[in-house]
Amino acid sequence: RTVKRERQRTDNWDWGRFITRRRIIIAGISLLLFAHLLMVPFLAVSSYLHYRSAVLLKENKIDQSRRFLSYADTTFALSKSLYQPVRPTYLFFSLALYPDNIFAINEKTGSVLHNTLIMYENANQIFQLILKKNKTNEDRGILDARISKMTKDLNSLEDDLILLTQKLPDKPEK
């Protein structure tokens, strides 16, 4: 003879006592605060990677600099996409100036680094064309085009650097 045993409910958790109005409000505020601060670590990582890319570029380690710049671009895009939905709240409380300036500085730093890498490659090609013996008319045309591109890139670089110097705070006097 088989006796069916009824399963006793082992879940004695009282959800009514756990889910209270106060805990829901605290969880909601915590979630909002988390969403508003989520972009900060990615922005900090992006800033650091831009810095490392610039240092490596200064040390003439072009491939490593390009790799760090690629990582910086990815984290910067992520932080910017996390910032856009919460920007109205920052604007409402008049706090958007600081993140906007940091984003502008990072964006212009990335632009300066990209332009510098492009100009580095262009300068190498110009150097090879200048040293080439028996240049054809096509080589001279390419050389002229590269030199004119270099001047345009220098003007763009100058504009980005001017904006960076305007956005960056002055170094405090000791």
XYZ file of N, CA and C in Angstrom:
522
model
N 0.834 -1.161 0.000
C 0.000 0.000 0.000
C 0.887 1.235 0.000
N 0.583 2.169 -0.876
C 1.372 3.395 -0.960
C 0.599 4.536 -0.338
N 1.321 5.239 0.447
C 0.710 6.391 1.112
C 1.288 7.651 0.485
N 0.393 8.462 0.051
C 0.854 9.736 -0.497
C 1.090 10.692 0.645
N 2.302 11.184 0.613
C 2.615 12.204 1.607
C 2.414 13.568 0.977
N 1.780 14.392 1.677
C 1.626 15.756 1.178
C 2.881 16.517 1.527
N 3.339 17.243 0.505
C 4.545 18.041 0.725
C 4.220 19.205 1.622
N 5.022 19.317 2.604
C 4.854 20.472 3.468
C 5.588 21.647 2.848
N 5.014 22.736 3.008
C 5.618 23.953 2.465
C 6.796 24.339 3.354
N 7.976 24.364 2.718
C 9.169 24.714 3.491
C 9.477 26.194 3.374
N 8.739 26.881 2.522
C 8.973 28.309 2.333
C 8.149 29.072 3.352
N 8.774 29.349 4.473
C 8.076 30.072 5.529
C 8.423 31.558 5.516
N 8.973 32.026 4.434
C 9.399 33.417 4.339
C 8.180 34.305 4.197
N 8.128 35.307 5.007
C 7.006 36.238 4.973
C 7.390 37.429 4.105
N 6.986 37.374 2.851
C 7.367 38.431 1.902
C 6.703 39.758 2.260
N 5.599 39.720 2.894
C 4.905 40.950 3.282
C 5.704 41.776 4.272
N 6.422 41.097 5.143
C 7.264 41.833 6.105
C 8.539 42.339 5.452
N 9.032 41.613 4.436
C 10.290 42.007 3.784
C 10.097 43.185 2.829
N 9.046 43.141 2.033
C 8.801 44.207 1.065
C 7.926 45.265 1.728
N 8.600 46.305 2.146
C 7.878 47.413 2.769
C 8.021 48.647 1.892
N 7.198 49.605 2.171
C 7.241 50.857 1.405
C 8.604 51.536 1.565
N 9.142 51.508 2.750
C 10.437 52.152 3.003
C 11.557 51.481 2.202
N 11.573 50.167 2.168
C 12.612 49.436 1.426
C 12.480 49.646 -0.081
N 11.265 49.753 -0.574
C 11.062 50.032 -1.995
C 11.587 51.419 -2.345
N 11.326 52.392 -1.506
C 11.815 53.758 -1.741
C 13.335 53.800 -1.682
N 13.928 53.133 -0.708
C 15.395 53.099 -0.595
C 16.006 52.398 -1.795
N 15.404 51.310 -2.255
C 15.916 50.598 -3.424
C 15.801 51.464 -4.678
N 14.708 52.188 -4.811
C 14.530 53.076 -5.964
C 15.539 54.204 -5.975
N 15.755 54.819 -4.824
C 16.743 55.903 -4.740
C 18.142 55.363 -4.995
N 18.444 54.195 -4.468
C 19.762 53.580 -4.703
C 19.965 53.283 -6.179
N 18.928 52.784 -6.836
C 19.010 52.482 -8.259
C 19.218 53.759 -9.082
N 18.509 54.828 -8.735
C 18.692 56.110 -9.433
C 20.098 56.657 -9.223
N 20.582 56.597 -8.005
C 21.931 57.074 -7.713
C 22.969 56.254 -8.460
N 22.780 54.948 -8.493
C 23.689 54.067 -9.229
C 23.683 54.403 -10.717
N 22.508 54.628 -11.290
C 22.402 54.964 -12.713
C 23.066 56.299 -13.020
N 22.998 57.237 -12.081
C 23.593 58.556 -12.312
C 25.108 58.559 -12.140
N 25.640 57.614 -11.424
C 27.088 57.559 -11.198
C 27.771 56.448 -11.984
N 27.031 55.694 -12.776
C 27.588 54.556 -13.490
C 28.618 54.975 -14.536
N 28.477 56.168 -15.090
C 29.402 56.595 -16.146
C 30.765 57.014 -15.598
N 30.855 57.300 -14.326
C 32.101 57.825 -13.742
C 33.280 56.865 -13.875
N 33.157 55.570 -13.519
C 34.330 54.696 -13.664
C 34.787 54.542 -15.114
N 33.842 54.473 -16.039
C 34.220 54.328 -17.445
C 34.880 55.600 -17.971
N 34.410 56.744 -17.503
C 35.030 58.010 -17.897
C 36.439 58.121 -17.319
N 36.626 57.669 -16.095
C 37.953 57.683 -15.484
C 38.909 56.745 -16.227
N 38.428 55.577 -16.596
C 39.259 54.631 -17.349
C 39.609 55.211 -18.709
N 38.650 55.848 -19.344
C 38.897 56.477 -20.648
C 39.957 57.574 -20.530
N 39.862 58.377 -19.497
C 40.855 59.444 -19.285
C 42.244 58.855 -19.078
N 42.325 57.796 -18.284
C 43.611 57.164 -18.037
C 44.189 56.560 -19.322
N 43.337 55.919 -20.116
C 43.813 55.312 -21.358
C 44.258 56.370 -22.364
N 43.580 57.512 -22.393
C 44.038 58.615 -23.240
C 45.422 59.092 -22.773
N 45.579 59.191 -21.465
C 46.869 59.611 -20.916
C 47.973 58.615 -21.294
N 47.694 57.313 -21.119
C 48.703 56.295 -21.461
C 49.025 56.315 -22.952
N 48.024 56.537 -23.777
C 48.244 56.623 -25.215
C 49.146 57.799 -25.548
N 48.928 58.927 -24.890
C 49.766 60.108 -25.132
C 51.207 59.862 -24.681
N 51.373 59.211 -23.535
C 52.723 58.908 -23.041
C 53.436 57.958 -23.998
N 52.734 56.947 -24.473
C 53.339 55.993 -25.406
C 53.655 56.664 -26.743
N 52.819 57.586 -27.162
C 53.085 58.320 -28.396
C 54.334 59.190 -28.233
N 54.470 59.776 -27.075
C 55.651 60.590 -26.793
C 56.918 59.737 -26.791
N 56.792 58.487 -26.339
C 57.934 57.570 -26.328
C 58.135 56.881 -27.675
N 57.348 57.269 -28.666
C 57.447 56.761 -30.036
C 57.085 55.269 -30.132
N 56.174 54.818 -29.286
C 55.640 53.461 -29.339
C 54.264 53.548 -29.991
N 54.278 53.637 -31.298
C 53.085 53.976 -32.062
C 52.017 52.887 -31.985
N 52.391 51.636 -32.145
C 51.406 50.554 -32.143
C 50.714 50.424 -30.789
N 51.482 50.515 -29.719
C 50.887 50.453 -28.384
C 49.992 51.660 -28.136
N 50.432 52.823 -28.591
C 49.627 54.028 -28.440
C 48.303 53.892 -29.179
N 48.354 53.346 -30.369
C 47.138 53.144 -31.163
C 46.193 52.156 -30.465
N 46.749 51.126 -29.854
C 45.925 50.141 -29.149
C 45.248 50.769 -27.923
N 46.008 51.525 -27.139
C 45.426 52.189 -25.971
C 44.366 53.206 -26.397
N 44.617 53.877 -27.509
C 43.651 54.856 -28.002
C 42.356 54.158 -28.433
N 42.478 52.984 -29.006
C 41.293 52.207 -29.382
C 40.479 51.816 -28.141
N 41.165 51.366 -27.090
C 40.481 51.040 -25.839
C 39.833 52.286 -25.235
N 40.549 53.405 -25.298
C 40.025 54.653 -24.751
C 38.768 55.087 -25.503
N 38.769 54.928 -26.812
C 37.591 55.298 -27.604
C 36.384 54.456 -27.222
N 36.617 53.178 -26.992
C 35.515 52.278 -26.627
C 34.933 52.648 -25.265
N 35.790 52.841 -24.267
C 35.284 53.178 -22.934
C 34.677 54.581 -22.912
N 35.209 55.490 -23.724
C 34.637 56.833 -23.789
C 33.238 56.782 -24.395
N 33.065 56.001 -25.449
C 31.734 55.873 -26.062
C 30.745 55.256 -25.074
N 31.201 54.280 -24.299
C 30.336 53.660 -23.303
C 29.942 54.664 -22.220
N 30.908 55.415 -21.714
C 30.586 56.387 -20.669
C 29.675 57.482 -21.202
N 29.869 57.886 -22.445
C 29.007 58.914 -23.028
C 27.585 58.391 -23.203
N 27.458 57.135 -23.605
C 26.115 56.574 -23.761
C 25.428 56.368 -22.403
N 26.192 56.155 -21.356
C 25.607 56.042 -20.017
C 25.248 57.415 -19.449
N 25.924 58.447 -19.899
C 25.685 59.798 -19.394
C 24.474 60.464 -20.048
N 24.238 60.192 -21.312
C 23.174 60.886 -22.044
C 21.790 60.741 -21.408
N 21.373 59.560 -20.951
C 20.028 59.473 -20.359
C 19.885 60.219 -19.032
N 20.968 60.387 -18.281
C 20.865 61.033 -16.965
C 21.282 62.508 -17.005
N 21.707 62.993 -18.156
C 22.136 64.387 -18.277
C 21.041 65.388 -17.905
N 19.769 65.145 -18.250
C 18.731 66.103 -17.836
C 18.664 66.300 -16.316
N 18.913 65.247 -15.572
C 18.915 65.388 -14.114
C 20.082 66.263 -13.664
N 21.255 66.046 -14.265
C 22.403 66.887 -13.952
C 22.108 68.343 -14.323
N 21.443 68.557 -15.448
C 21.089 69.917 -15.864
C 20.093 70.535 -14.890
N 19.133 69.755 -14.420
C 18.129 70.256 -13.494
C 18.763 70.756 -12.196
N 19.762 70.045 -11.717
C 20.435 70.434 -10.482
C 21.679 71.282 -10.735
N 21.862 71.761 -11.964
C 22.997 72.615 -12.362
C 24.339 71.938 -12.084
N 24.407 70.659 -12.319
C 25.639 69.907 -12.111
C 26.252 69.428 -13.422
N 25.662 69.785 -14.547
C 26.105 69.247 -15.835
C 27.391 69.889 -16.340
N 27.768 71.036 -15.816
C 28.959 71.724 -16.307
C 30.221 70.882 -16.128
N 30.386 70.267 -14.976
C 31.597 69.491 -14.711
C 31.707 68.242 -15.595
N 30.670 67.408 -15.652
C 30.797 66.252 -16.552
C 30.917 66.661 -18.020
N 30.201 67.713 -18.415
C 30.294 68.163 -19.808
C 31.710 68.605 -20.154
N 32.355 69.317 -19.245
C 33.744 69.737 -19.474
C 34.682 68.539 -19.549
N 34.484 67.571 -18.684
C 35.343 66.383 -18.700
C 35.136 65.599 -19.990
N 33.882 65.501 -20.423
C 33.614 64.823 -21.694
C 34.235 65.581 -22.865
N 34.145 66.915 -22.839
C 34.742 67.708 -23.918
C 36.262 67.549 -23.930
N 36.878 67.535 -22.749
C 38.332 67.362 -22.660
C 38.732 65.993 -23.206
N 38.002 64.957 -22.822
C 38.308 63.608 -23.313
C 38.107 63.510 -24.818
N 37.046 64.125 -25.309
C 36.772 64.066 -26.750
C 37.872 64.767 -27.543
N 38.283 65.934 -27.081
C 39.333 66.673 -27.790
C 40.690 65.996 -27.634
N 40.935 65.374 -26.497
C 42.182 64.632 -26.324
C 42.246 63.464 -27.297
N 41.143 62.746 -27.431
C 41.092 61.664 -28.414
C 41.291 62.171 -29.825
N 40.691 63.316 -30.134
C 40.853 63.904 -31.466
C 42.304 64.306 -31.718
N 42.936 64.898 -30.714
C 44.345 65.290 -30.848
C 45.218 64.064 -31.069
N 44.968 63.003 -30.313
C 45.775 61.790 -30.460
C 45.556 61.137 -31.826
N 44.302 61.088 -32.275
C 44.029 60.518 -33.605
C 44.713 61.339 -34.696
N 44.588 62.676 -34.607
C 45.228 63.536 -35.604
C 46.746 63.396 -35.573
N 47.306 63.252 -34.393
C 48.757 63.111 -34.276
C 49.223 61.803 -34.918
N 48.479 60.728 -34.689
C 48.848 59.456 -35.307
C 48.728 59.523 -36.833
N 47.678 60.166 -37.324
C 47.517 60.331 -38.776
C 48.652 61.174 -39.344
N 48.995 62.240 -38.632
C 50.077 63.115 -39.103
C 51.424 62.394 -39.049
N 51.615 61.517 -38.080
C 52.839 60.743 -37.995
C 52.998 59.858 -39.230
N 51.917 59.145 -39.578
C 51.969 58.302 -40.774
C 52.187 59.135 -42.032
N 51.492 60.265 -42.114
C 51.623 61.142 -43.275
C 53.046 61.698 -43.376
N 53.628 62.074 -42.244
C 54.996 62.605 -42.250
C 55.996 61.539 -42.698
N 55.784 60.297 -42.284
C 56.666 59.215 -42.747
C 56.582 59.050 -44.260
N 55.372 59.122 -44.796
C 55.199 59.003 -46.245
C 55.830 60.196 -46.969
N 55.691 61.389 -46.408
C 56.311 62.582 -47.003
C 57.824 62.433 -47.002
N 58.358 61.961 -45.896
C 59.804 61.772 -45.786
C 60.310 60.784 -46.831
N 59.582 59.684 -47.011
C 59.984 58.705 -48.026
C 59.905 59.294 -49.430
N 58.867 60.116 -49.684
C 58.739 60.728 -51.014
C 59.830 61.767 -51.265
N 60.225 62.490 -50.225
C 61.283 63.500 -50.384
C 62.608 62.822 -50.689
N 62.880 61.701 -50.015
C 64.158 61.016 -50.216
C 64.196 60.158 -51.480
N 63.081 59.977 -52.114
C 63.034 59.144 -53.309
C 63.735 59.862 -54.468
N 64.603 59.131 -55.127
C 65.301 59.695 -56.279
C 64.460 59.480 -57.528
N 64.674 60.318 -58.520
C 63.973 60.226 -59.801
C 62.449 60.231 -59.612
N 61.943 61.294 -59.001
C 60.505 61.424 -58.764
C 59.774 61.659 -60.085
N 58.642 61.014 -60.216
C 57.794 61.244 -61.379
C 56.821 62.383 -61.058
N 56.080 62.807 -62.046
C 55.076 63.854 -61.817
C 53.994 63.369 -60.858
N 53.687 62.081 -60.924
C 52.704 61.508 -60.008
C 53.210 61.577 -58.568
N 54.490 61.277 -58.346
C 55.083 61.361 -57.006
C 55.038 62.789 -56.485
N 55.314 63.762 -57.349
C 55.264 65.178 -56.941
C 53.839 65.585 -56.577
N 52.870 65.083 -57.333
C 51.471 65.377 -57.014
C 51.064 64.774 -55.675
N 51.492 63.538 -55.441
C 51.198 62.886 -54.165
C 51.858 63.649 -53.021
N 53.089 64.090 -53.246
C 53.809 64.851 -52.221
C 53.086 66.162 -51.917
N 52.648 66.867 -52.952
C 51.901 68.111 -52.737
C 50.599 67.855 -51.980
N 49.898 66.784 -52.342
C 48.642 66.453 -51.662
C 48.885 66.112 -50.192
N 49.946 65.363 -49.924
C 50.253 65.003 -48.534
C 50.655 66.231 -47.713
N 51.402 67.133 -48.320
C 51.803 68.348 -47.601
C 50.586 69.220 -47.317
N 49.677 69.336 -48.273
C 48.470 70.142 -48.027
C 47.591 69.476 -46.966
N 47.526 68.134 -46.965
C 46.779 67.427 -45.918
C 47.427 67.641 -44.560
N 48.759 67.665 -44.552
C 49.480 67.891 -43.295
C 49.160 69.290 -42.741
N 49.096 70.291 -43.597
C 48.781 71.642 -43.110
C 47.349 71.706 -42.587
N 46.406 71.036 -43.251
C 45.022 71.003 -42.761
C 44.957 70.296 -41.412
N 45.663 69.184 -41.294
C 45.687 68.456 -40.024
C 46.330 69.285 -38.919
N 47.354 70.042 -39.253
C 47.992 70.916 -38.253
C 47.030 72.003 -37.788
N 46.257 72.559 -38.709
C 45.274 73.575 -38.323
C 44.195 72.972 -37.429
N 43.737 71.779 -37.767
C 42.744 71.093 -36.941
C 43.319 70.776 -35.559
N 44.563 70.333 -35.530
C 45.235 70.034 -34.270
C 45.371 71.292 -33.419
N 45.688 72.399 -34.066
C 45.814 73.669 -33.345
C 44.480 74.078 -32.728
N 43.395 73.925 -33.472
C 42.073 74.263 -32.938
C 41.716 73.393 -31.739
N 41.995 72.092 -31.841
C 41.706 71.191 -30.724
C 42.552 71.525 -29.499
N 43.796 71.863 -29.714
C 44.671 72.215 -28.587
C 44.246 73.524 -27.933
N 43.771 74.473 -28.728
C 43.274 75.726 -28.153
C 42.071 75.449 -27.266
N 41.153 74.618 -27.745
C 39.991 74.279 -26.931
C 40.413 73.544 -25.662
N 41.390 72.658 -25.765
C 41.865 71.942 -24.578
C 42.465 72.896 -23.550
N 43.245 73.853 -24.008
C 43.833 74.801 -23.055
C 42.772 75.677 -22.413
N 41.670 75.928 -23.120
C 40.587 76.710 -22.532
C 39.811 75.891 -21.506
N 39.656 74.609 -21.752
C 38.859 73.767 -20.857
C 39.621 73.296 -19.617
N 40.920 73.082 -19.779
C 41.707 72.581 -18.650
C 41.912 73.683 -17.623
N 41.775 73.347 -16.349
C 42.006 74.367 -15.318
C 43.497 74.706 -15.215
N 43.752 75.925 -14.774
C 45.138 76.354 -14.593
C 45.762 75.607 -13.426
N 47.068 75.409 -13.536
C 47.814 74.743 -12.475
C 47.936 75.728 -11.307
N 47.601 75.292 -10.106
C 47.682 76.211 -8.959
C 49.132 76.594 -8.649
N 49.295 77.824 -8.251
C 50.621 78.320 -7.875
C 50.981 77.792 -6.503
N 52.273 77.530 -6.306
C 52.724 77.052 -4.980
C 53.196 78.197 -4.140
